[in-house]
Amino acid sequence: MRFRLENKEVDLTRGKVRFLDVEPVQTFEIRAKTLQVMEVLVQNRERVVTKQELLDSVWSDLVVQEQVLVQSIKEVRDLLGAETIKTFPKLGYRWIAAIEIMDTSPRQMSLLKSNRFSIGLILCSALLCAVYFIFINSVASQLPKVAFLPVENAMPDEIHDWVPIQGMDHLSRTLSQQSKLQVSAVDDVLLAIDRINKVSLGPQYFFQLQQRLDAQLIVQTRLTGYPQDLQLHYTLHSQLGPQQGVILAPNIDNAFNELVDILTQKFGQSAQLSTNQYHSAFSNQAFAKGVNAYLQRDYEAAITLFRSALVEQPDMLAARRYLAGSLANTYDFKQAISLLKGSLKIADTSQSQKEHLRANLMIGYLLINWPQGSDRQKELDTAEQFIARAKSLAQSSQDKLFIAYSYEELGKIKRLQGHYSEATRWLLAALEYHQSFRGRYGQTAALIELARIAIAQKELEEAKRYFTQAKQIADDSKAHPNQIWVLLAQADMYRDLNEQTLASELAQQALEIAYRADSPQLIARVEAWFAHVPIHTVN
């Protein structure tokens, strides 16, 4: 849906607001959850929508507090005006602003005119190509028509704001070029989405899309994770019911191309699944559901799902790693470390041995952040051995990101041992690696560690300088996790200095950012700071 509100043009399909009374015209992105809140209110503007109804519609897959809804309402008012939405205390909200619905975009009107002109040519061409089309249709009729929805961007920054529509277009074009599958045009999909009353993403919604687009397969995707460590979650909606999977990839192109390969192999041929393929598909679905539960901090459910995936594929190293993370986040560190050590005995067939690298790094991380024994020095020495192995694997494959990560962990160990000069050398080297490929996330983490070394040496001005650099980098990329880490590290410093008011103010800023990010993990970490419990978790 597109509509005009005073001097603004709002496109709910693309998630953009254009301010028409300025030159040049300014365009602003609408945050994903805020966009969904706006859609529900606009589509139900004849009545009051209860708070619970909004929470159930927009955050149906998450357990969240009412504050996240309040934040989204605030963002709509900030963007479109304070009189846009009326609050009904203890009840809900209603859209009260007058809007002018714009059913057809200029681009679509242009396409319609072009199509009228093309009809004659198409009719003539059809006679000449009849035999060819009969042959093609005999093959294509056995294959499903595919439609990609806009990619949901769940990355914790604004660098990836281009992903929803451009990602959808990339997937559509690539699948069309690399397979015999028919693929719905991006404009057709966006128009269909625009004309369907999307109250929630239930079965009826996807059925309506299939009917409008004459598509047998609707592909829904969600991008999350961190740069060079991405997860592309996908759900395939067909007459067989929804099927889920997840792709782990170092970059967006790799993730999209792997999804295209999966679709080509799964639907681009009419062969039946073998038993091994069935088990693999089941494991991937259980793994994908496990990762979703993990991201929602439902670790008990995640543990069950990862174990289900491992029943059929016991050597799935990624599932073992996520299971270890789930166990660690439920404080079963002994079993988590044991599972990771077991993974190191299983062959890692990838060229870079990325899973063995991660297993070594995670064992070291757990030993650093959650002391288990009475001999802390021995524990840190053991952690150093595992981190050193991770470093060697990263260096052998020239993986700059994980070289930097291993340097950071070695720097932490040396800081905890009181070897500040050596710690500083490791962290400066990590910072240099992150800067070499513009890894903003890693730069922030290294600068925070350098600030902690300065604090340990009573060099508070130096610490503040590092914090300022870290905050600037986090703010420039609008990376919510990094903004929060900097604020909490500063809050730690002031709390240790008995400046409780300033510490609480910084932590409160972090909490507000966590709510804006709609992230249960970030909210939980900040609340842990207020509760005086460890804020570390395994990502």
Coordinates of N, CA and C in Angstrom, one line a residue, residues 78 127 176 248 457:
D78 N 7.2 10.4 15.5 CA 8.4 11.2 15.2 C 8.5 11.4 13.7
L127 N 2.5 -16.8 -32.8 CA 2.3 -17.8 -33.9 C 3.6 -18.4 -34.4
S176 N 16.1 -17.4 -11.9 CA 15.6 -17.4 -13.3 C 16.7 -17.8 -14.3
L248 N 24.4 -20.8 6.6 CA 25.5 -20.0 7.3 C 26.5 -19.6 6.2
Q457 N 45.2 0.0 34.7 CA 46.5 0.7 35.0 C 46.2 2.1 35.6

